[in-house]
PDB file of C-alpha atoms in Angstrom:
ATOM      1  CA  MET A   1      24.737  15.002  16.819  1.00 54.00           C
ATOM      2  CA  PRO A   2      20.892  14.238  18.250  1.00 56.00           C
ATOM      3  CA  GLU A   3      19.126  11.301  16.694  1.00 61.00           C
ATOM      4  CA  THR A   4      16.273  12.147  14.552  1.00 67.00           C
ATOM      5  CA  LYS A   5      12.944  10.599  15.376  1.00 84.00           C
ATOM      6  CA  THR A   6      11.090   8.689  11.951  1.00 89.00           C
ATOM      7  CA  LYS A   7       7.352   8.875  11.274  1.00 95.00           C
ATOM      8  CA  ARG A   8       4.964   5.731  10.297  1.00 96.00           C
ATOM      9  CA  TYR A   9       3.806   6.407   7.004  1.00 97.00           C
ATOM     10  CA  ILE A  10       1.774   4.130   5.194  1.00 97.00           C
ATOM     11  CA  ALA A  11       1.797   3.757   1.169  1.00 97.00           C
ATOM     12  CA  LEU A  12      -1.180   2.414   0.129  1.00 96.00           C
ATOM     13  CA  ILE A  13      -1.103   0.778  -3.643  1.00 96.00           C
ATOM     14  CA  TYR A  14      -4.122   0.992  -6.009  1.00 93.00           C
ATOM     15  CA  THR A  15      -4.202  -0.559  -9.101  1.00 92.00           C
ATOM     16  CA  ASP A  16      -6.964  -2.239 -11.496  1.00 89.00           C
ATOM     17  CA  GLU A  17      -6.978  -5.671 -10.219  1.00 86.00           C
ATOM     18  CA  SER A  18      -8.439  -6.988 -13.717  1.00 85.00           C
ATOM     19  CA  ARG A  19      -4.754  -5.758 -15.657  1.00 86.00           C
ATOM     20  CA  ASP A  20      -3.072  -8.567 -13.101  1.00 82.00           C
ATOM     21  CA  VAL A  21      -5.659 -11.293 -14.301  1.00 83.00           C
ATOM     22  CA  ASN A  22      -4.871 -10.281 -17.843  1.00 87.00           C
ATOM     23  CA  ALA A  23      -1.143 -10.418 -17.761  1.00 90.00           C
ATOM     24  CA  THR A  24       1.054 -12.929 -19.092  1.00 94.00           C
ATOM     25  CA  PRO A  25       3.071 -15.066 -16.653  1.00 93.00           C
ATOM     26  CA  GLU A  26       6.149 -12.870 -18.371  1.00 95.00           C
ATOM     27  CA  ASP A  27       4.721  -9.747 -17.435  1.00 94.00           C
ATOM     28  CA  MET A  28       3.993 -11.125 -14.096  1.00 93.00           C
ATOM     29  CA  GLN A  29       7.680 -12.101 -13.716  1.00 95.00           C
ATOM     30  CA  LYS A  30       8.577  -8.464 -14.415  1.00 95.00           C
ATOM     31  CA  VAL A  31       6.328  -6.753 -11.767  1.00 93.00           C
ATOM     32  CA  MET A  32       7.546  -9.234  -9.175  1.00 94.00           C
ATOM     33  CA  ALA A  33      10.547  -8.773  -9.800  1.00 97.00           C
ATOM     34  CA  ALA A  34      10.066  -4.562  -9.485  1.00 97.00           C
ATOM     35  CA  TYR A  35       8.432  -5.739  -6.549  1.00 96.00           C
ATOM     36  CA  ASN A  36      11.395  -7.817  -4.992  1.00 97.00           C
ATOM     37  CA  ALA A  37      13.867  -5.085  -5.827  1.00 98.00           C
ATOM     38  CA  TYR A  38      11.886  -2.329  -4.349  1.00 97.00           C
ATOM     39  CA  THR A  39      11.291  -4.162  -1.365  1.00 97.00           C
ATOM     40  CA  GLU A  40      14.883  -5.078  -1.197  1.00 98.00           C
ATOM     41  CA  GLU A  41      16.114  -1.363  -1.761  1.00 98.00           C
ATOM     42  CA  ILE A  42      13.620   0.098   1.142  1.00 98.00           C
ATOM     43  CA  ARG A  43      15.051  -2.733   3.631  1.00 97.00           C
ATOM     44  CA  LYS A  44      18.420  -2.401   2.680  1.00 98.00           C
ATOM     45  CA  ALA A  45      17.527   1.671   3.560  1.00 97.00           C
ATOM     46  CA  GLY A  46      16.188   0.815   6.873  1.00 96.00           C
ATOM     47  CA  VAL A  47      12.587   2.308   5.972  1.00 97.00           C
ATOM     48  CA  MET A  48      10.271  -0.601   5.460  1.00 97.00           C
ATOM     49  CA  GLU A  49       8.492  -1.462   8.391  1.00 96.00           C
ATOM     50  CA  THR A  50       6.426  -4.024   6.889  1.00 96.00           C
ATOM     51  CA  GLY A  51       4.342  -4.636   3.794  1.00 96.00           C
ATOM     52  CA  ASP A  52       2.159  -6.827   2.015  1.00 95.00           C
ATOM     53  CA  ALA A  53      -0.242  -7.836  -0.655  1.00 93.00           C
ATOM     54  CA  LEU A  54      -3.484  -8.108  -0.553  1.00 92.00           C
ATOM     55  CA  ASP A  55      -5.571 -10.867  -2.010  1.00 90.00           C
ATOM     56  CA  SER A  56      -8.768  -9.940  -4.703  1.00 86.00           C
ATOM     57  CA  ILE A  57     -11.410  -8.061  -4.328  1.00 84.00           C
ATOM     58  CA  SER A  58     -13.738 -11.046  -4.720  1.00 84.00           C
ATOM     59  CA  THR A  59     -12.439 -11.818  -1.203  1.00 86.00           C
ATOM     60  CA  ALA A  60     -13.191  -8.533   0.372  1.00 86.00           C
ATOM     61  CA  THR A  61     -15.969  -7.913   3.027  1.00 86.00           C
ATOM     62  CA  THR A  62     -17.247  -4.807   4.104  1.00 83.00           C
ATOM     63  CA  VAL A  63     -18.742  -4.527   7.328  1.00 84.00           C
ATOM     64  CA  ARG A  64     -21.006  -1.303   8.698  1.00 86.00           C
ATOM     65  CA  ILE A  65     -23.005  -1.184  12.414  1.00 89.00           C
ATOM     66  CA  ARG A  66     -26.394   0.718  11.419  1.00 93.00           C
ATOM     67  CA  ASN A  67     -29.060   1.483  13.795  1.00 93.00           C
ATOM     68  CA  GLY A  68     -27.412  -1.253  15.959  1.00 94.00           C
ATOM     69  CA  GLN A  69     -27.021  -4.368  13.377  1.00 92.00           C
ATOM     70  CA  ARG A  70     -24.278  -5.249  11.731  1.00 92.00           C
ATOM     71  CA  LEU A  71     -24.369  -5.419   7.988  1.00 87.00           C
ATOM     72  CA  THR A  72     -21.791  -7.151   5.583  1.00 88.00           C
ATOM     73  CA  THR A  73     -21.635  -6.687   1.580  1.00 84.00           C
ATOM     74  CA  ASP A  74     -19.476  -8.672  -0.298  1.00 82.00           C
ATOM     75  CA  GLY A  75     -16.352  -6.425  -1.820  1.00 72.00           C
ATOM     76  CA  PRO A  76     -14.635  -3.366  -1.180  1.00 65.00           C
ATOM     77  CA  PHE A  77     -16.816  -0.408   0.578  1.00 63.00           C
ATOM     78  CA  ALA A  78     -16.556   1.860  -3.012  1.00 63.00           C
ATOM     79  CA  GLU A  79     -17.155   1.071  -6.697  1.00 62.00           C
ATOM     80  CA  THR A  80     -13.833   2.483  -8.275  1.00 70.00           C
ATOM     81  CA  LYS A  81     -11.568   1.430 -11.629  1.00 77.00           C
ATOM     82  CA  GLU A  82      -8.688   0.662  -9.108  1.00 82.00           C
ATOM     83  CA  GLN A  83      -8.904  -1.413  -6.138  1.00 87.00           C
ATOM     84  CA  LEU A  84      -6.212  -1.157  -3.010  1.00 90.00           C
ATOM     85  CA  GLY A  85      -3.852  -4.127  -3.653  1.00 92.00           C
ATOM     86  CA  GLY A  86      -1.069  -3.905  -0.933  1.00 94.00           C
ATOM     87  CA  PHE A  87       0.502  -1.524   1.073  1.00 96.00           C
ATOM     88  CA  TYR A  88       4.149  -0.450   2.440  1.00 97.00           C
ATOM     89  CA  ILE A  89       4.560   0.662   6.042  1.00 97.00           C
ATOM     90  CA  LEU A  90       7.936   3.203   5.656  1.00 97.00           C
ATOM     91  CA  LYS A  91       9.764   4.669   8.705  1.00 97.00           C
ATOM     92  CA  CYS A  92      10.283   8.192   7.577  1.00 97.00           C
ATOM     93  CA  LYS A  93      12.147  11.502   8.821  1.00 96.00           C
ATOM     94  CA  ASP A  94       9.241  13.324   7.015  1.00 95.00           C
ATOM     95  CA  LEU A  95       6.374  13.389   4.316  1.00 95.00           C
ATOM     96  CA  ASP A  96       8.864  14.072   1.680  1.00 95.00           C
ATOM     97  CA  GLU A  97      11.081  11.327   2.420  1.00 96.00           C
ATOM     98  CA  ALA A  98       7.826   9.048   2.530  1.00 96.00           C
ATOM     99  CA  ILE A  99       6.502  10.424  -1.039  1.00 97.00           C
ATOM    100  CA  HIS A 100      10.332   9.833  -2.062  1.00 97.00           C
ATOM    101  CA  TRP A 101      10.345   6.127  -1.630  1.00 96.00           C
ATOM    102  CA  ALA A 102       6.286   5.428  -2.405  1.00 96.00           C
ATOM    103  CA  SER A 103       7.084   7.228  -5.869  1.00 95.00           C
ATOM    104  CA  LYS A 104       9.678   3.883  -6.437  1.00 96.00           C
ATOM    105  CA  ILE A 105       6.695   1.582  -6.015  1.00 96.00           C
ATOM    106  CA  PRO A 106       6.267  -0.062  -9.140  1.00 94.00           C
ATOM    107  CA  ALA A 107       2.191   0.512  -9.106  1.00 93.00           C
ATOM    108  CA  THR A 108       3.080   4.253  -9.980  1.00 94.00           C
ATOM    109  CA  GLU A 109       3.656   3.668 -13.392  1.00 92.00           C
ATOM    110  CA  TYR A 110       0.054   2.178 -13.967  1.00 90.00           C
ATOM    111  CA  GLY A 111      -1.822   3.106 -10.805  1.00 91.00           C
ATOM    112  CA  SER A 112      -1.515   5.034  -8.010  1.00 93.00           C
ATOM    113  CA  VAL A 113      -0.055   4.974  -4.456  1.00 95.00           C
ATOM    114  CA  GLU A 114      -1.613   7.510  -1.465  1.00 95.00           C
ATOM    115  CA  VAL A 115       0.676   8.251   1.402  1.00 96.00           C
ATOM    116  CA  ARG A 116      -0.697   8.824   4.658  1.00 94.00           C
ATOM    117  CA  PRO A 117       1.194   9.582   8.018  1.00 95.00           C
ATOM    118  CA  ILE A 118      -0.036   6.978  10.710  1.00 94.00           C
ATOM    119  CA  MET A 119      -1.268   8.204  13.686  1.00 90.00           C
ATOM    120  CA  GLY A 120       0.974   7.893  16.901  1.00 81.00           C
ATOM    121  CA  PHE A 121      -1.119   7.343  19.931  1.00 80.00           C
ATOM    122  CA  ASP A 122       2.082   7.265  21.725  1.00 70.00           C
ATOM    123  CA  ASP A 123       3.429  10.762  21.140  1.00 54.00           C
TER     124      ASP A 123
END
């Protein structure tokens, strides 16, 4: 039987980070337990390539070049209610499988997860 080639997808996790700031320690323990369980599940399934949480948006710097000059702005590029808080790189056979795994990310219950194929330059 031929081997199925996997593709790489990024699952970008967007939440309102003020939710974490205002959470009780017990709430944060529940959230972290859910993420640890999800991470373990995708590791065991062989879908996880990598993933990480991002530091607060207060640590972000946006960089642009305009007219040959570098411009930096504190914070994320867009003013939005939800901020990029982390990501997973998933190895899946197709978009449907990537969506299946992304739908299990805990933040889908209070934020959103954007799933995008990663461009393969070696293909």
